[in-house]
């Protein structure tokens, strides 16, 4: 693929608006507390479109197929991007997003909050988050999930 231009990013934003997923989920890490991860997933049965999307951000994320047993569904191709890579992709798409704009804004707010509230120990290792930060990040996590519920935006 040649150089990526704004029309390519606008195309990807439209494709992602319809077929993509934004998540900001937490999990417990033994001895380190709660961690949050931003993840973007773009899945579609039209493999050339997913490959084109991933090619716009070479080296970011991973592309893999999901095959289904039986003949009821076509195989899916998925492009998934996590953490800092997901933030880069989402920031590039932001000016062109429509349907997922609210989710994207909330996800980028969560990433900024996570980055600004991360505590470090004297040796430089991450120590976790304050109770206030955990509360704020958890709130954003659930608000983002709420945006995906039936009836939102009507």
mmCIF file of N, CA and C in Angstrom, residues 37-121:
data_model
loop_
_atom_site.group_PDB
_atom_site.id
_atom_site.type_symbol
_atom_site.label_atom_id
_atom_site.label_comp_id
_atom_site.label_asym_id
_atom_site.label_seq_id
_atom_site.Cartn_x
_atom_site.Cartn_y
_atom_site.Cartn_z
ATOM 1 N N UNK A 37 -7.010 -1.980 29.837
ATOM 2 C CA UNK A 37 -6.444 -2.066 28.492
ATOM 3 C C UNK A 37 -7.463 -1.554 27.478
ATOM 4 N N UNK A 38 -7.024 -0.635 26.636
ATOM 5 C CA UNK A 38 -7.822 -0.170 25.508
ATOM 6 C C UNK A 38 -7.592 -1.142 24.362
ATOM 7 N N UNK A 39 -8.672 -1.586 23.734
ATOM 8 C CA UNK A 39 -8.542 -2.521 22.618
ATOM 9 C C UNK A 39 -9.520 -2.125 21.514
ATOM 10 N N UNK A 40 -9.038 -2.168 20.293
ATOM 11 C CA UNK A 40 -9.863 -1.946 19.105
ATOM 12 C C UNK A 40 -9.872 -3.234 18.304
ATOM 13 N N UNK A 41 -11.035 -3.614 17.819
ATOM 14 C CA UNK A 41 -11.151 -4.801 16.972
ATOM 15 C C UNK A 41 -11.996 -4.431 15.757
ATOM 16 N N UNK A 42 -11.500 -4.802 14.593
ATOM 17 C CA UNK A 42 -12.233 -4.632 13.344
ATOM 18 C C UNK A 42 -12.373 -6.017 12.739
ATOM 19 N N UNK A 43 -13.603 -6.473 12.564
ATOM 20 C CA UNK A 43 -13.845 -7.825 12.046
ATOM 21 C C UNK A 43 -14.823 -7.755 10.880
ATOM 22 N N UNK A 44 -14.533 -8.557 9.849
ATOM 23 C CA UNK A 44 -15.418 -8.581 8.695
ATOM 24 C C UNK A 44 -15.140 -9.826 7.869
ATOM 25 N N UNK A 45 -16.130 -10.246 7.111
ATOM 26 C CA UNK A 45 -15.954 -11.395 6.227
ATOM 27 C C UNK A 45 -15.311 -10.990 4.903
ATOM 28 N N UNK A 46 -15.235 -9.690 4.615
ATOM 29 C CA UNK A 46 -14.548 -9.219 3.412
ATOM 30 C C UNK A 46 -13.084 -8.974 3.762
ATOM 31 N N UNK A 47 -12.294 -10.022 3.599
ATOM 32 C CA UNK A 47 -10.901 -10.009 4.031
ATOM 33 C C UNK A 47 -10.074 -8.876 3.423
ATOM 34 N N UNK A 48 -10.238 -8.543 2.122
ATOM 35 C CA UNK A 48 -9.421 -7.452 1.561
ATOM 36 C C UNK A 48 -9.619 -6.118 2.295
ATOM 37 N N UNK A 49 -10.823 -5.853 2.782
ATOM 38 C CA UNK A 49 -11.069 -4.600 3.507
ATOM 39 C C UNK A 49 -10.333 -4.578 4.842
ATOM 40 N N UNK A 50 -10.353 -5.693 5.562
ATOM 41 C CA UNK A 50 -9.654 -5.765 6.847
ATOM 42 C C UNK A 50 -8.141 -5.667 6.621
ATOM 43 N N UNK A 51 -7.646 -6.327 5.579
ATOM 44 C CA UNK A 51 -6.212 -6.257 5.265
ATOM 45 C C UNK A 51 -5.804 -4.835 4.889
ATOM 46 N N UNK A 52 -6.667 -4.148 4.146
ATOM 47 C CA UNK A 52 -6.389 -2.759 3.769
ATOM 48 C C UNK A 52 -6.316 -1.880 5.013
ATOM 49 N N UNK A 53 -7.249 -2.082 5.935
ATOM 50 C CA UNK A 53 -7.260 -1.297 7.176
ATOM 51 C C UNK A 53 -5.964 -1.506 7.961
ATOM 52 N N UNK A 54 -5.571 -2.757 8.139
ATOM 53 C CA UNK A 54 -4.353 -3.061 8.897
ATOM 54 C C UNK A 54 -3.114 -2.509 8.194
ATOM 55 N N UNK A 55 -3.114 -2.510 6.871
ATOM 56 C CA UNK A 55 -1.962 -2.022 6.105
ATOM 57 C C UNK A 55 -1.758 -0.517 6.263
ATOM 58 N N UNK A 56 -2.785 0.197 6.669
ATOM 59 C CA UNK A 56 -2.655 1.641 6.887
ATOM 60 C C UNK A 56 -1.811 1.950 8.124
ATOM 61 N N UNK A 57 -1.715 0.977 9.012
ATOM 62 C CA UNK A 57 -0.926 1.130 10.243
ATOM 63 C C UNK A 57 0.031 -0.057 10.351
ATOM 64 N N UNK A 58 1.034 -0.108 9.474
ATOM 65 C CA UNK A 58 1.922 -1.269 9.433
ATOM 66 C C UNK A 58 2.622 -1.497 10.777
ATOM 67 N N UNK A 59 2.641 -2.750 11.174
ATOM 68 C CA UNK A 59 3.312 -3.120 12.420
ATOM 69 C C UNK A 59 2.469 -2.944 13.661
ATOM 70 N N UNK A 60 1.275 -2.373 13.522
ATOM 71 C CA UNK A 60 0.414 -2.185 14.688
ATOM 72 C C UNK A 60 -0.642 -3.279 14.730
ATOM 73 N N UNK A 61 -0.781 -3.902 15.868
ATOM 74 C CA UNK A 61 -1.813 -4.911 16.064
ATOM 75 C C UNK A 61 -1.497 -6.217 15.376
ATOM 76 N N UNK A 62 -2.511 -7.064 15.326
ATOM 77 C CA UNK A 62 -2.352 -8.352 14.658
ATOM 78 C C UNK A 62 -3.619 -8.679 13.873
ATOM 79 N N UNK A 63 -3.425 -9.428 12.823
ATOM 80 C CA UNK A 63 -4.523 -9.860 11.962
ATOM 81 C C UNK A 63 -4.611 -11.374 12.067
ATOM 82 N N UNK A 64 -5.810 -11.856 12.317
ATOM 83 C CA UNK A 64 -5.987 -13.309 12.367
ATOM 84 C C UNK A 64 -7.392 -13.678 11.913
ATOM 85 N N UNK A 65 -7.526 -14.924 11.483
ATOM 86 C CA UNK A 65 -8.807 -15.424 10.973
ATOM 87 C C UNK A 65 -9.539 -16.178 12.067
ATOM 88 N N UNK A 66 -10.841 -16.141 11.971
ATOM 89 C CA UNK A 66 -11.683 -16.946 12.851
ATOM 90 C C UNK A 66 -12.597 -17.775 11.944
ATOM 91 N N UNK A 67 -12.380 -19.054 11.986
ATOM 92 C CA UNK A 67 -13.174 -19.973 11.178
ATOM 93 C C UNK A 67 -14.298 -20.552 12.039
ATOM 94 N N UNK A 68 -15.416 -20.774 11.430
ATOM 95 C CA UNK A 68 -16.555 -21.364 12.123
ATOM 96 C C UNK A 68 -16.811 -22.762 11.597
ATOM 97 N N UNK A 69 -17.250 -23.621 12.477
ATOM 98 C CA UNK A 69 -17.625 -24.971 12.035
ATOM 99 C C UNK A 69 -18.943 -24.893 11.289
ATOM 100 N N UNK A 70 -19.072 -25.737 10.342
ATOM 101 C CA UNK A 70 -20.303 -25.748 9.557
ATOM 102 C C UNK A 70 -20.257 -24.729 8.444
ATOM 103 N N UNK A 71 -21.338 -24.630 7.725
ATOM 104 C CA UNK A 71 -21.375 -23.764 6.550
ATOM 105 C C UNK A 71 -22.310 -22.581 6.730
ATOM 106 N N UNK A 72 -22.735 -22.333 7.972
ATOM 107 C CA UNK A 72 -23.694 -21.275 8.221
ATOM 108 C C UNK A 72 -23.077 -19.870 8.108
ATOM 109 N N UNK A 73 -21.797 -19.716 8.528
ATOM 110 C CA UNK A 73 -21.152 -18.406 8.513
ATOM 111 C C UNK A 73 -19.860 -18.437 7.722
ATOM 112 N N UNK A 74 -19.569 -17.305 7.095
ATOM 113 C CA UNK A 74 -18.295 -17.153 6.390
ATOM 114 C C UNK A 74 -17.179 -16.950 7.418
ATOM 115 N N UNK A 75 -15.955 -17.277 7.051
ATOM 116 C CA UNK A 75 -14.825 -17.003 7.949
ATOM 117 C C UNK A 75 -14.623 -15.498 8.112
ATOM 118 N N UNK A 76 -14.266 -15.090 9.322
ATOM 119 C CA UNK A 76 -13.998 -13.689 9.636
ATOM 120 C C UNK A 76 -12.499 -13.426 9.628
ATOM 121 N N UNK A 77 -12.131 -12.219 9.251
ATOM 122 C CA UNK A 77 -10.774 -11.764 9.461
ATOM 123 C C UNK A 77 -10.856 -10.636 10.476
ATOM 124 N N UNK A 78 -9.997 -10.683 11.495
ATOM 125 C CA UNK A 78 -10.003 -9.688 12.564
ATOM 126 C C UNK A 78 -8.665 -8.966 12.620
ATOM 127 N N UNK A 79 -8.727 -7.664 12.809
ATOM 128 C CA UNK A 79 -7.548 -6.858 13.096
ATOM 129 C C UNK A 79 -7.753 -6.311 14.496
ATOM 130 N N UNK A 80 -6.868 -6.630 15.401
ATOM 131 C CA UNK A 80 -6.996 -6.123 16.766
ATOM 132 C C UNK A 80 -5.744 -5.344 17.149
ATOM 133 N N UNK A 81 -5.972 -4.247 17.848
ATOM 134 C CA UNK A 81 -4.910 -3.343 18.275
ATOM 135 C C UNK A 81 -5.173 -3.002 19.736
ATOM 136 N N UNK A 82 -4.133 -3.078 20.571
ATOM 137 C CA UNK A 82 -4.301 -2.821 22.000
ATOM 138 C C UNK A 82 -3.354 -1.748 22.503
ATOM 139 N N UNK A 83 -3.718 -1.182 23.638
ATOM 140 C CA UNK A 83 -2.884 -0.299 24.440
ATOM 141 C C UNK A 83 -2.470 0.958 23.673
ATOM 142 N N UNK A 84 -1.183 1.272 23.688
ATOM 143 C CA UNK A 84 -0.692 2.504 23.061
ATOM 144 C C UNK A 84 -0.955 2.485 21.560
ATOM 145 N N UNK A 85 -0.831 1.322 20.934
ATOM 146 C CA UNK A 85 -1.111 1.211 19.500
ATOM 147 C C UNK A 85 -2.569 1.556 19.211
ATOM 148 N N UNK A 86 -3.470 1.096 20.063
ATOM 149 C CA UNK A 86 -4.899 1.392 19.889
ATOM 150 C C UNK A 86 -5.153 2.891 20.031
ATOM 151 N N UNK A 87 -4.450 3.523 20.956
ATOM 152 C CA UNK A 87 -4.594 4.966 21.134
ATOM 153 C C UNK A 87 -4.164 5.718 19.874
ATOM 154 N N UNK A 88 -3.067 5.277 19.251
ATOM 155 C CA UNK A 88 -2.592 5.916 18.014
ATOM 156 C C UNK A 88 -3.623 5.788 16.893
ATOM 157 N N UNK A 89 -4.161 4.584 16.720
ATOM 158 C CA UNK A 89 -5.154 4.352 15.665
ATOM 159 C C UNK A 89 -6.415 5.165 15.937
ATOM 160 N N UNK A 90 -6.899 5.110 17.166
ATOM 161 C CA UNK A 90 -8.140 5.817 17.514
ATOM 162 C C UNK A 90 -7.977 7.324 17.355
ATOM 163 N N UNK A 91 -6.829 7.854 17.718
ATOM 164 C CA UNK A 91 -6.578 9.294 17.554
ATOM 165 C C UNK A 91 -6.600 9.691 16.078
ATOM 166 N N UNK A 92 -6.074 8.823 15.218
ATOM 167 C CA UNK A 92 -6.082 9.107 13.776
ATOM 168 C C UNK A 92 -7.498 9.073 13.207
ATOM 169 N N UNK A 93 -8.331 8.161 13.710
ATOM 170 C CA UNK A 93 -9.705 8.024 13.208
ATOM 171 C C UNK A 93 -10.645 9.100 13.748
ATOM 172 N N UNK A 94 -10.338 9.637 14.913
ATOM 173 C CA UNK A 94 -11.233 10.536 15.643
ATOM 174 C C UNK A 94 -11.906 11.623 14.803
ATOM 175 N N UNK A 95 -11.173 12.350 13.963
ATOM 176 C CA UNK A 95 -11.833 13.434 13.219
ATOM 177 C C UNK A 95 -12.947 12.963 12.285
ATOM 178 N N UNK A 96 -12.951 11.687 11.928
ATOM 179 C CA UNK A 96 -13.899 11.185 10.943
ATOM 180 C C UNK A 96 -14.970 10.261 11.527
ATOM 181 N N UNK A 97 -14.854 9.897 12.786
ATOM 182 C CA UNK A 97 -15.839 8.991 13.388
ATOM 183 C C UNK A 97 -17.173 9.694 13.573
ATOM 184 N N UNK A 98 -18.245 8.945 13.389
ATOM 185 C CA UNK A 98 -19.594 9.471 13.591
ATOM 186 C C UNK A 98 -20.306 8.599 14.623
ATOM 187 N N UNK A 99 -20.588 7.361 14.271
ATOM 188 C CA UNK A 99 -21.360 6.472 15.135
ATOM 189 C C UNK A 99 -20.614 6.114 16.423
ATOM 190 N N UNK A 100 -19.306 6.016 16.349
ATOM 191 C CA UNK A 100 -18.519 5.615 17.519
ATOM 192 C C UNK A 100 -17.765 6.783 18.151
ATOM 193 N N UNK A 101 -18.127 7.999 17.790
ATOM 194 C CA UNK A 101 -17.426 9.171 18.321
ATOM 195 C C UNK A 101 -17.502 9.234 19.844
ATOM 196 N N UNK A 102 -18.697 9.041 20.421
ATOM 197 C CA UNK A 102 -18.832 9.111 21.884
ATOM 198 C C UNK A 102 -17.963 8.057 22.567
ATOM 199 N N UNK A 103 -17.955 6.838 22.011
ATOM 200 C CA UNK A 103 -17.131 5.768 22.578
ATOM 201 C C UNK A 103 -15.643 6.125 22.475
ATOM 202 N N UNK A 104 -15.246 6.649 21.327
ATOM 203 C CA UNK A 104 -13.842 6.992 21.114
ATOM 204 C C UNK A 104 -13.389 8.103 22.058
ATOM 205 N N UNK A 105 -14.218 9.119 22.233
ATOM 206 C CA UNK A 105 -13.875 10.213 23.144
ATOM 207 C C UNK A 105 -13.708 9.692 24.567
ATOM 208 N N UNK A 106 -14.631 8.847 24.992
ATOM 209 C CA UNK A 106 -14.565 8.282 26.334
ATOM 210 C C UNK A 106 -13.339 7.381 26.500
ATOM 211 N N UNK A 107 -13.032 6.587 25.487
ATOM 212 C CA UNK A 107 -11.862 5.698 25.542
ATOM 213 C C UNK A 107 -10.572 6.505 25.622
ATOM 214 N N UNK A 108 -10.459 7.572 24.841
ATOM 215 C CA UNK A 108 -9.249 8.401 24.884
ATOM 216 C C UNK A 108 -9.146 9.151 26.217
ATOM 217 N N UNK A 109 -10.282 9.548 26.769
ATOM 218 C CA UNK A 109 -10.290 10.163 28.103
ATOM 219 C C UNK A 109 -9.774 9.169 29.142
ATOM 220 N N UNK A 110 -10.206 7.917 29.024
ATOM 221 C CA UNK A 110 -9.778 6.867 29.959
ATOM 222 C C UNK A 110 -8.279 6.632 29.872
ATOM 223 N N UNK A 111 -7.751 6.597 28.653
ATOM 224 C CA UNK A 111 -6.313 6.364 28.461
ATOM 225 C C UNK A 111 -5.510 7.515 29.076
ATOM 226 N N UNK A 112 -5.969 8.744 28.864
ATOM 227 C CA UNK A 112 -5.272 9.902 29.437
ATOM 228 C C UNK A 112 -5.320 9.858 30.966
ATOM 229 N N UNK A 113 -6.460 9.500 31.517
ATOM 230 C CA UNK A 113 -6.596 9.389 32.968
ATOM 231 C C UNK A 113 -5.689 8.293 33.517
ATOM 232 N N UNK A 114 -5.677 7.149 32.835
ATOM 233 C CA UNK A 114 -4.830 6.038 33.259
ATOM 234 C C UNK A 114 -3.360 6.449 33.264
ATOM 235 N N UNK A 115 -2.941 7.146 32.214
ATOM 236 C CA UNK A 115 -1.549 7.565 32.101
ATOM 237 C C UNK A 115 -1.184 8.572 33.194
ATOM 238 N N UNK A 116 -2.062 9.513 33.474
ATOM 239 C CA UNK A 116 -1.743 10.571 34.436
ATOM 240 C C UNK A 116 -1.811 10.113 35.890
ATOM 241 N N UNK A 117 -2.507 9.012 36.173
ATOM 242 C CA UNK A 117 -2.672 8.563 37.559
ATOM 243 C C UNK A 117 -1.857 7.323 37.912
ATOM 244 N N UNK A 118 -1.041 6.870 37.016
ATOM 245 C CA UNK A 118 -0.221 5.692 37.290
ATOM 246 C C UNK A 118 0.864 6.067 38.297
ATOM 247 N N UNK A 119 0.956 5.306 39.354
ATOM 248 C CA UNK A 119 1.980 5.563 40.377
ATOM 249 C C UNK A 119 3.193 4.672 40.130
ATOM 250 N N UNK A 120 4.352 5.188 40.500
ATOM 251 C CA UNK A 120 5.586 4.414 40.356
ATOM 252 C C UNK A 120 6.281 4.286 41.706
ATOM 253 N N UNK A 121 6.934 3.160 41.878
ATOM 254 C CA UNK A 121 7.738 2.937 43.077
ATOM 255 C C UNK A 121 9.088 3.638 42.908
#
